[in-house]
Amino acid sequence: MKKFVSLLLVLTLVLSVFAVASAEGAKKVGIAMPTKSLERWNSDGEYLDEQFKAAGYETLVVYSDNDVNKQVNDIQNLLAEDVDMLLITAVDGQALNTVMDEAAEKGVIVIAYDRLIMHDAVSYYVSYDNYTVGKLQGEFVESALDLANAGDKTFNMEFTAGDPADNNAGYFFNGAYDVLKPYIDNGTIKVVSGQTEFQQVATAQWNTDTALDRAQNLLASYYADGTVLDAWLCSNDSTAAGVAQAIESDYAGDNVVIVTGQDADDVNLVNIYEDKQTMSVYKNLGNEVIVTLAVAKAALEGEIDGEQLATTFGIECDFDTESYETTPGNKCPSFLLVPTVVTKDNMQVLVDTGFYAWNADNTYVQKVK
Ligand code: BGC
């Protein structure tokens, strides 16, 4: 019996040493997502957490209700937990200075996830090519209305962009606007409200109801007299959902209005199936997380050769050291993935990612994780 007890003691000791070793060995990664109120950050937060855990990291995930002060506080709490790395999707890319200084002082590696932070403490940026997202939306409208061959025909459209606090929003808008500008300039496209500046068409916090309200106002002011609306360029799905709802309730015309979006969110995929939205730009979550994990792993192990690393993902991804700056002149090494256009006709591409499945009658797809 004595022998058994001492064997048990030794075993317990060995096991607890192992437990300490693995807890001490595991690097801690703090994941700061902007909010749970926009569909994509729930998926991103959960999947980042799952994949980093599976790779042996200890993770702490926070969501900040789209509230800048809460995010600062949440990140300070992560720093107090002695995280080795922070993955941050900023609520406001300009508003994290103090907490980024603190991260730099503690030597914590910061990866800006999807949205850039305007602070030099950011070591790497992982995102999709944001300008290309907008460009794909603009090109979609260009081709759907066959603008290049419009001749004397003219078309009416409006714009809805994203949150000015989100560094991505301007890139999306410019990417789309640059494609459509020549047609606006030559009169083929008429923006009936006259609102073509980013600040005029922006949507605080990418909020669906804010987009809905503005769209209702524009429809009442400029289209109630029977003016035909041909297209509404929306930068993402949360804003497109509001615009589509306004068109449904407040637009009297019976034409199908071309509405763009981004993210392939569940509500929007149903809208695409029902012709209330026409396309969405999909940014494969799995791929963004694979790249983030690889960059995080390499950064935690030492210096990164970004060019070389980008060839190892097995995913189309540019290592770009020119396009993004955290402060004027300070280029941020960026890993930029390539987005895909999704319409009614190619929803299978979403199913192929493993993140979506067809609904019961095989008409549209929905997220499964
Ligand atoms: C992301 C988009 C998203 C938007 C609102 C942007 O920073 O890149 O995918 O639609 O935030 O959540």
Short mmCIF file of C-alpha atoms and ligand atoms in Angstrom, two decimals:
data_model
loop_
_atom_site.label_atom_id
_atom_site.label_comp_id
_atom_site.label_asym_id
_atom_site.label_seq_id
_atom_site.Cartn_x
_atom_site.Cartn_y
_atom_site.Cartn_z
CA MET A 1 0.00 0.00 0.00
CA LYS A 2 2.82 2.36 0.99
CA LYS A 3 4.54 1.58 -2.30
CA PHE A 4 1.32 2.32 -4.18
CA VAL A 5 0.85 5.67 -2.40
CA SER A 6 4.41 6.78 -3.14
CA LEU A 7 4.05 5.69 -6.76
CA LEU A 8 0.90 7.75 -6.92
CA LEU A 9 2.73 10.69 -5.40
CA VAL A 10 5.54 10.45 -7.92
CA LEU A 11 3.02 10.21 -10.75
CA THR A 12 1.09 13.25 -9.47
CA LEU A 13 4.33 15.18 -9.18
CA VAL A 14 5.42 14.28 -12.70
CA LEU A 15 2.02 15.18 -14.11
CA SER A 16 1.90 18.52 -12.31
CA VAL A 17 5.42 19.37 -13.50
CA PHE A 18 4.19 18.63 -17.05
CA ALA A 19 1.12 20.81 -16.55
CA VAL A 20 3.24 23.73 -15.32
CA ALA A 21 5.73 23.23 -18.13
CA SER A 22 3.03 23.30 -20.80
CA ALA A 23 1.20 26.26 -19.23
CA GLU A 24 4.48 28.13 -18.92
CA GLY A 25 5.57 27.09 -22.40
CA ALA A 26 2.37 28.19 -24.09
CA LYS A 27 2.59 31.75 -25.36
CA LYS A 28 -0.40 33.94 -24.59
CA VAL A 29 -2.26 35.62 -27.43
CA GLY A 30 -4.83 38.35 -26.75
CA ILE A 31 -7.50 38.64 -29.43
CA ALA A 32 -9.40 41.95 -29.47
CA MET A 33 -12.45 42.01 -31.76
CA PRO A 34 -14.50 45.19 -32.30
CA THR A 35 -18.03 43.99 -31.58
CA LYS A 36 -20.45 41.11 -31.56
CA SER A 37 -23.11 43.25 -33.23
CA LEU A 38 -21.63 42.83 -36.73
CA GLU A 39 -21.87 39.24 -37.96
CA ARG A 40 -18.34 38.77 -39.19
CA TRP A 41 -16.48 39.52 -35.94
CA ASN A 42 -18.29 36.72 -34.15
CA SER A 43 -17.06 34.25 -36.75
CA ASP A 44 -13.55 35.73 -36.81
CA GLY A 45 -13.25 35.84 -33.01
CA GLU A 46 -14.42 32.27 -32.58
CA TYR A 47 -12.32 30.86 -35.40
CA LEU A 48 -9.14 32.73 -34.39
CA ASP A 49 -9.63 31.45 -30.86
CA GLU A 50 -10.18 27.88 -32.03
CA GLN A 51 -7.21 27.81 -34.41
CA PHE A 52 -4.74 29.50 -32.06
CA LYS A 53 -5.75 27.12 -29.26
CA ALA A 54 -5.36 24.15 -31.59
CA ALA A 55 -1.85 25.40 -32.42
CA GLY A 56 -0.96 25.30 -28.72
CA TYR A 57 -1.37 28.96 -27.73
CA GLU A 58 -3.23 30.18 -24.72
CA THR A 59 -5.86 32.67 -25.89
CA LEU A 60 -7.90 35.47 -24.36
CA VAL A 61 -10.68 36.91 -26.52
CA VAL A 62 -12.47 40.22 -25.94
CA TYR A 63 -15.26 42.01 -27.84
CA SER A 64 -15.65 45.74 -27.26
CA ASP A 65 -19.24 46.67 -28.28
CA ASN A 66 -17.90 49.02 -31.00
CA ASP A 67 -16.90 51.31 -28.13
CA VAL A 68 -13.44 52.86 -28.38
CA ASN A 69 -13.01 53.38 -24.63
CA LYS A 70 -14.09 49.85 -23.91
CA GLN A 71 -11.59 48.53 -26.45
CA VAL A 72 -8.76 50.53 -24.85
CA ASN A 73 -9.78 49.11 -21.50
CA ASP A 74 -10.10 45.58 -22.86
CA ILE A 75 -6.63 45.75 -24.41
CA GLN A 76 -5.19 47.13 -21.17
CA ASN A 77 -6.66 44.13 -19.39
CA LEU A 78 -5.04 41.81 -21.92
CA LEU A 79 -1.69 43.52 -21.32
CA ALA A 80 -2.20 43.09 -17.57
CA GLU A 81 -2.57 39.35 -18.26
CA ASP A 82 0.96 39.44 -19.73
CA VAL A 83 0.03 38.43 -23.25
CA ASP A 84 2.97 37.86 -25.61
CA MET A 85 1.03 39.01 -28.63
CA LEU A 86 -2.04 41.07 -29.47
CA LEU A 87 -4.25 40.48 -32.52
CA ILE A 88 -6.41 43.56 -32.80
CA THR A 89 -9.26 44.59 -35.07
CA ALA A 90 -9.63 48.22 -34.09
CA VAL A 91 -12.95 49.92 -33.48
CA ASP A 92 -11.15 53.15 -34.33
CA GLY A 93 -7.70 52.85 -35.88
CA GLN A 94 -6.74 56.35 -34.69
CA ALA A 95 -7.77 55.96 -31.07
CA LEU A 96 -5.46 53.33 -29.63
CA ASN A 97 -2.33 55.44 -29.11
CA THR A 98 -2.02 55.15 -25.34
CA VAL A 99 -2.60 51.44 -25.21
CA MET A 100 -0.31 50.85 -28.20
CA ASP A 101 2.44 52.78 -26.36
CA GLU A 102 1.89 50.45 -23.43
CA ALA A 103 2.11 47.39 -25.67
CA ALA A 104 5.36 48.69 -27.18
CA GLU A 105 6.83 49.34 -23.72
CA LYS A 106 6.04 45.77 -22.70
CA GLY A 107 7.55 44.40 -25.91
CA VAL A 108 4.23 42.81 -26.95
CA ILE A 109 4.00 42.01 -30.65
CA VAL A 110 0.95 43.59 -32.27
CA ILE A 111 -0.70 42.25 -35.41
CA ALA A 112 -3.42 44.45 -36.88
CA TYR A 113 -6.05 41.95 -37.95
CA ASP A 114 -8.15 43.05 -40.95
CA ARG A 115 -8.15 46.77 -39.96
CA LEU A 116 -4.94 48.78 -39.67
CA ILE A 117 -4.11 50.71 -36.49
CA MET A 118 -2.39 54.07 -36.96
CA HIS A 119 0.49 53.42 -34.59
CA ASP A 120 4.04 52.21 -35.18
CA ALA A 121 3.72 49.56 -32.46
CA VAL A 122 1.97 47.47 -35.12
CA SER A 123 4.46 44.93 -36.43
CA TYR A 124 2.34 43.31 -39.14
CA TYR A 125 -0.96 43.82 -40.90
CA VAL A 126 -2.99 40.84 -42.13
CA SER A 127 -6.01 41.63 -44.28
CA TYR A 128 -7.59 41.31 -47.67
CA ASP A 129 -6.61 43.79 -50.35
CA ASN A 130 -9.14 46.42 -49.33
CA TYR A 131 -8.84 48.57 -52.44
CA THR A 132 -9.50 45.47 -54.57
CA VAL A 133 -12.67 44.73 -52.58
CA GLY A 134 -14.06 48.13 -53.65
CA LYS A 135 -12.73 47.70 -57.17
CA LEU A 136 -14.61 44.40 -57.53
CA GLN A 137 -17.82 46.12 -56.40
CA GLY A 138 -17.31 48.98 -58.87
CA GLU A 139 -16.49 46.58 -61.70
CA PHE A 140 -19.56 44.55 -60.89
CA VAL A 141 -21.80 47.60 -61.36
CA GLU A 142 -19.86 48.57 -64.49
CA SER A 143 -20.43 45.19 -66.05
CA ALA A 144 -24.02 44.65 -64.83
CA LEU A 145 -25.11 47.96 -66.38
CA ASP A 146 -22.74 47.47 -69.34
CA LEU A 147 -21.52 51.01 -68.79
CA ALA A 148 -18.69 50.75 -71.32
CA ASN A 149 -21.29 50.33 -74.10
CA ALA A 150 -23.94 52.64 -72.69
CA GLY A 151 -23.88 55.10 -75.61
CA ASP A 152 -26.52 57.72 -74.83
CA LYS A 153 -28.10 55.68 -72.06
CA THR A 154 -27.80 57.04 -68.52
CA PHE A 155 -28.17 55.30 -65.17
CA ASN A 156 -29.00 56.54 -61.67
CA MET A 157 -27.17 55.33 -58.63
CA GLU A 158 -26.19 56.07 -55.02
CA PHE A 159 -23.30 55.18 -52.71
CA THR A 160 -23.17 53.94 -49.12
CA ALA A 161 -19.74 53.57 -47.55
CA GLY A 162 -18.45 52.34 -44.20
CA ASP A 163 -17.27 53.69 -40.89
CA PRO A 164 -14.77 56.58 -41.17
CA ALA A 165 -13.07 55.30 -37.99
CA ASP A 166 -12.23 52.07 -39.85
CA ASN A 167 -9.13 52.55 -41.99
CA ASN A 168 -10.49 50.01 -44.50
CA ALA A 169 -13.61 52.03 -45.30
CA GLY A 170 -11.83 54.67 -47.40
CA TYR A 171 -10.01 51.98 -49.41
CA PHE A 172 -13.28 50.18 -50.19
CA PHE A 173 -14.94 53.41 -51.26
CA ASN A 174 -12.01 54.61 -53.38
CA GLY A 175 -11.62 51.22 -55.06
CA ALA A 176 -15.25 51.34 -56.19
CA TYR A 177 -15.36 55.04 -56.94
CA ASP A 178 -12.23 54.98 -59.11
CA VAL A 179 -13.92 52.44 -61.42
CA LEU A 180 -17.14 54.44 -61.66
CA LYS A 181 -15.74 57.98 -61.73
CA PRO A 182 -15.17 58.11 -65.51
CA TYR A 183 -18.85 57.23 -66.03
CA ILE A 184 -19.93 59.86 -63.48
CA ASP A 185 -17.69 62.39 -65.20
CA ASN A 186 -19.05 61.65 -68.68
CA GLY A 187 -22.68 61.67 -67.50
CA THR A 188 -23.41 57.96 -68.04
CA ILE A 189 -23.96 57.64 -64.30
CA LYS A 190 -25.95 60.19 -62.41
CA VAL A 191 -25.66 60.17 -58.62
CA VAL A 192 -29.07 61.75 -58.17
CA SER A 193 -28.53 62.89 -54.56
CA GLY A 194 -25.24 64.50 -55.59
CA GLN A 195 -23.58 62.74 -52.62
CA THR A 196 -20.31 61.40 -53.95
CA GLU A 197 -17.85 62.33 -51.18
CA PHE A 198 -16.79 59.59 -48.76
CA GLN A 199 -17.77 61.69 -45.73
CA GLN A 200 -21.26 62.27 -47.18
CA VAL A 201 -21.95 58.59 -47.81
CA ALA A 202 -20.13 57.07 -44.79
CA THR A 203 -21.98 54.99 -42.18
CA ALA A 204 -20.86 55.31 -38.55
CA GLN A 205 -19.99 51.88 -37.12
CA TRP A 206 -21.20 50.19 -40.30
CA ASN A 207 -24.61 50.24 -38.66
CA THR A 208 -27.51 48.69 -40.59
CA ASP A 209 -30.16 51.04 -39.19
CA THR A 210 -28.03 54.11 -39.97
CA ALA A 211 -27.67 52.91 -43.57
CA LEU A 212 -31.41 52.18 -43.70
CA ASP A 213 -32.33 55.68 -42.43
CA ARG A 214 -30.08 57.46 -44.91
CA ALA A 215 -31.34 55.32 -47.79
CA GLN A 216 -34.96 56.04 -46.83
CA ASN A 217 -34.21 59.76 -46.74
CA LEU A 218 -32.56 59.70 -50.16
CA LEU A 219 -35.38 57.66 -51.67
CA ALA A 220 -37.97 60.07 -50.27
CA SER A 221 -36.05 63.15 -51.39
CA TYR A 222 -34.85 62.12 -54.86
CA TYR A 223 -36.77 59.09 -56.12
CA ALA A 224 -40.34 59.57 -54.83
CA ASP A 225 -41.25 61.29 -58.14
CA GLY A 226 -40.71 58.06 -60.08
CA THR A 227 -37.01 58.57 -60.83
CA VAL A 228 -35.55 55.14 -61.61
CA LEU A 229 -32.83 53.83 -59.31
CA ASP A 230 -30.48 51.45 -61.14
CA ALA A 231 -27.78 50.67 -58.60
CA TRP A 232 -26.68 51.26 -55.04
CA LEU A 233 -23.02 50.69 -54.31
CA CYS A 234 -22.72 49.51 -50.70
CA SER A 235 -19.31 48.83 -49.23
CA ASN A 236 -20.36 45.85 -47.13
CA ASP A 237 -23.21 43.56 -46.15
CA SER A 238 -24.29 45.23 -42.89
CA THR A 239 -24.92 48.48 -44.81
CA ALA A 240 -26.35 46.65 -47.85
CA ALA A 241 -28.91 45.00 -45.57
CA GLY A 242 -30.19 48.45 -44.54
CA VAL A 243 -30.21 49.78 -48.08
CA ALA A 244 -32.02 46.69 -49.41
CA GLN A 245 -34.66 47.09 -46.71
CA ALA A 246 -35.15 50.76 -47.64
CA ILE A 247 -35.48 49.89 -51.33
CA GLU A 248 -38.05 47.24 -50.49
CA SER A 249 -40.15 49.56 -48.35
CA ASP A 250 -39.61 52.98 -49.93
CA TYR A 251 -38.78 52.60 -53.63
CA ALA A 252 -41.74 52.59 -55.97
CA GLY A 253 -40.00 51.36 -59.14
CA ASP A 254 -40.38 47.73 -60.21
CA ASN A 255 -36.89 47.19 -61.63
CA VAL A 256 -34.34 45.02 -59.84
CA VAL A 257 -31.84 47.44 -58.29
CA ILE A 258 -28.21 46.31 -58.34
CA VAL A 259 -26.93 46.32 -54.76
CA THR A 260 -23.35 45.39 -53.84
CA GLY A 261 -21.97 44.15 -50.53
CA GLN A 262 -19.11 42.40 -48.79
CA ASP A 263 -18.73 39.49 -46.32
CA ALA A 264 -21.32 36.96 -47.53
CA ASP A 265 -23.32 37.33 -44.31
CA ASP A 266 -26.36 35.10 -43.77
CA VAL A 267 -29.05 37.77 -44.17
CA ASN A 268 -27.40 39.02 -47.35
CA LEU A 269 -27.16 35.58 -48.92
CA VAL A 270 -30.92 35.25 -48.54
CA ASN A 271 -31.26 38.76 -50.02
CA ILE A 272 -29.10 37.74 -52.97
CA TYR A 273 -31.28 34.71 -53.55
CA GLU A 274 -34.37 36.98 -53.43
CA ASP A 275 -32.81 39.63 -55.77
CA LYS A 276 -32.76 42.26 -53.00
CA GLN A 277 -28.97 42.31 -53.23
CA THR A 278 -26.92 41.33 -56.25
CA MET A 279 -23.44 40.42 -55.08
CA SER A 280 -21.17 40.21 -52.10
CA VAL A 281 -17.38 40.24 -51.95
CA TYR A 282 -16.29 37.21 -49.95
CA LYS A 283 -13.14 37.24 -47.89
CA ASN A 284 -12.47 33.66 -46.83
CA LEU A 285 -12.21 33.67 -43.06
CA GLY A 286 -10.28 30.41 -42.93
CA ASN A 287 -7.56 31.80 -45.18
CA GLU A 288 -7.25 35.04 -43.22
CA VAL A 289 -6.83 33.00 -40.04
CA ILE A 290 -4.29 30.59 -41.62
CA VAL A 291 -2.16 33.56 -42.66
CA THR A 292 -2.55 35.28 -39.29
CA LEU A 293 -1.55 32.12 -37.43
CA ALA A 294 1.51 31.59 -39.64
CA VAL A 295 2.59 35.23 -39.25
CA ALA A 296 1.97 35.10 -35.48
CA LYS A 297 3.94 31.88 -35.11
CA ALA A 298 6.89 33.20 -37.11
CA ALA A 299 6.83 36.55 -35.27
CA LEU A 300 6.79 34.86 -31.87
CA GLU A 301 9.78 32.80 -32.94
CA GLY A 302 11.83 35.79 -34.18
CA GLU A 303 12.36 37.90 -37.29
CA ILE A 304 10.11 37.28 -40.30
CA ASP A 305 11.12 37.06 -43.93
CA GLY A 306 7.70 38.16 -45.15
CA GLU A 307 8.37 37.59 -48.82
CA GLN A 308 9.44 34.02 -48.17
CA LEU A 309 6.72 33.36 -45.58
CA ALA A 310 3.98 34.44 -48.01
CA THR A 311 5.04 31.65 -50.40
CA THR A 312 4.40 29.00 -47.74
CA PHE A 313 0.67 29.55 -47.13
CA GLY A 314 -0.60 27.69 -50.19
CA ILE A 315 -3.03 30.62 -50.50
CA GLU A 316 -2.84 33.59 -52.85
CA CYS A 317 -1.40 36.32 -50.63
CA ASP A 318 0.80 39.34 -51.39
CA PHE A 319 3.50 40.46 -49.04
CA ASP A 320 3.21 44.21 -49.48
CA THR A 321 5.59 46.71 -47.89
CA GLU A 322 4.33 49.78 -49.77
CA SER A 323 0.58 50.22 -49.55
CA TYR A 324 -0.07 50.75 -45.83
CA GLU A 325 1.51 53.19 -43.38
CA THR A 326 0.94 53.24 -39.62
CA THR A 327 2.22 56.85 -39.46
CA PRO A 328 3.32 59.04 -42.37
CA GLY A 329 6.39 57.41 -43.90
CA ASN A 330 6.30 54.31 -41.69
CA LYS A 331 5.34 51.45 -44.00
CA CYS A 332 3.66 48.49 -42.37
CA PRO A 333 4.61 45.01 -43.65
CA SER A 334 1.28 43.66 -44.84
CA PHE A 335 -0.02 40.26 -45.88
CA LEU A 336 -2.90 40.90 -48.27
CA LEU A 337 -5.24 38.16 -49.43
CA VAL A 338 -7.35 38.14 -52.57
CA PRO A 339 -11.17 38.52 -52.32
CA THR A 340 -13.82 36.74 -54.43
CA VAL A 341 -17.13 37.91 -55.93
CA VAL A 342 -20.18 35.88 -54.90
CA THR A 343 -23.53 36.04 -56.71
CA LYS A 344 -26.63 33.90 -56.96
CA ASP A 345 -24.82 31.81 -59.55
CA ASN A 346 -21.70 30.74 -57.69
CA MET A 347 -22.74 30.24 -54.06
CA GLN A 348 -21.13 26.81 -54.24
CA VAL A 349 -17.73 28.56 -53.82
CA LEU A 350 -18.83 29.37 -50.28
CA VAL A 351 -19.83 25.78 -49.57
CA ASP A 352 -16.43 24.66 -50.86
CA THR A 353 -14.74 26.63 -48.06
CA GLY A 354 -16.37 24.41 -45.44
CA PHE A 355 -17.87 27.43 -43.67
CA TYR A 356 -21.26 27.32 -45.45
CA ALA A 357 -23.86 24.73 -46.44
CA TRP A 358 -26.90 24.75 -48.74
CA ASN A 359 -30.26 25.28 -47.08
CA ALA A 360 -32.82 22.47 -47.07
CA ASP A 361 -34.14 23.13 -50.59
CA ASN A 362 -30.72 23.95 -52.09
CA THR A 363 -31.62 27.53 -53.00
CA TYR A 364 -29.10 29.56 -50.98
CA VAL A 365 -26.29 28.87 -48.54
CA GLN A 366 -25.85 29.80 -44.89
CA LYS A 367 -22.93 29.81 -42.48
CA VAL A 368 -22.31 26.59 -40.58
CA LYS A 369 -19.54 28.09 -38.44
C1 BGC B 1 -14.13 44.61 -42.70
C2 BGC B 1 -15.36 44.21 -43.44
C3 BGC B 1 -16.60 44.42 -42.59
C4 BGC B 1 -16.62 45.78 -41.91
C5 BGC B 1 -17.73 45.90 -40.91
C6 BGC B 1 -14.31 46.01 -42.18
O1 BGC B 1 -13.17 46.43 -41.52
O2 BGC B 1 -13.00 44.52 -43.53
O3 BGC B 1 -15.24 42.86 -43.85
O4 BGC B 1 -17.74 44.31 -43.37
O5 BGC B 1 -15.40 46.02 -41.27
O6 BGC B 1 -17.69 44.90 -39.96
#
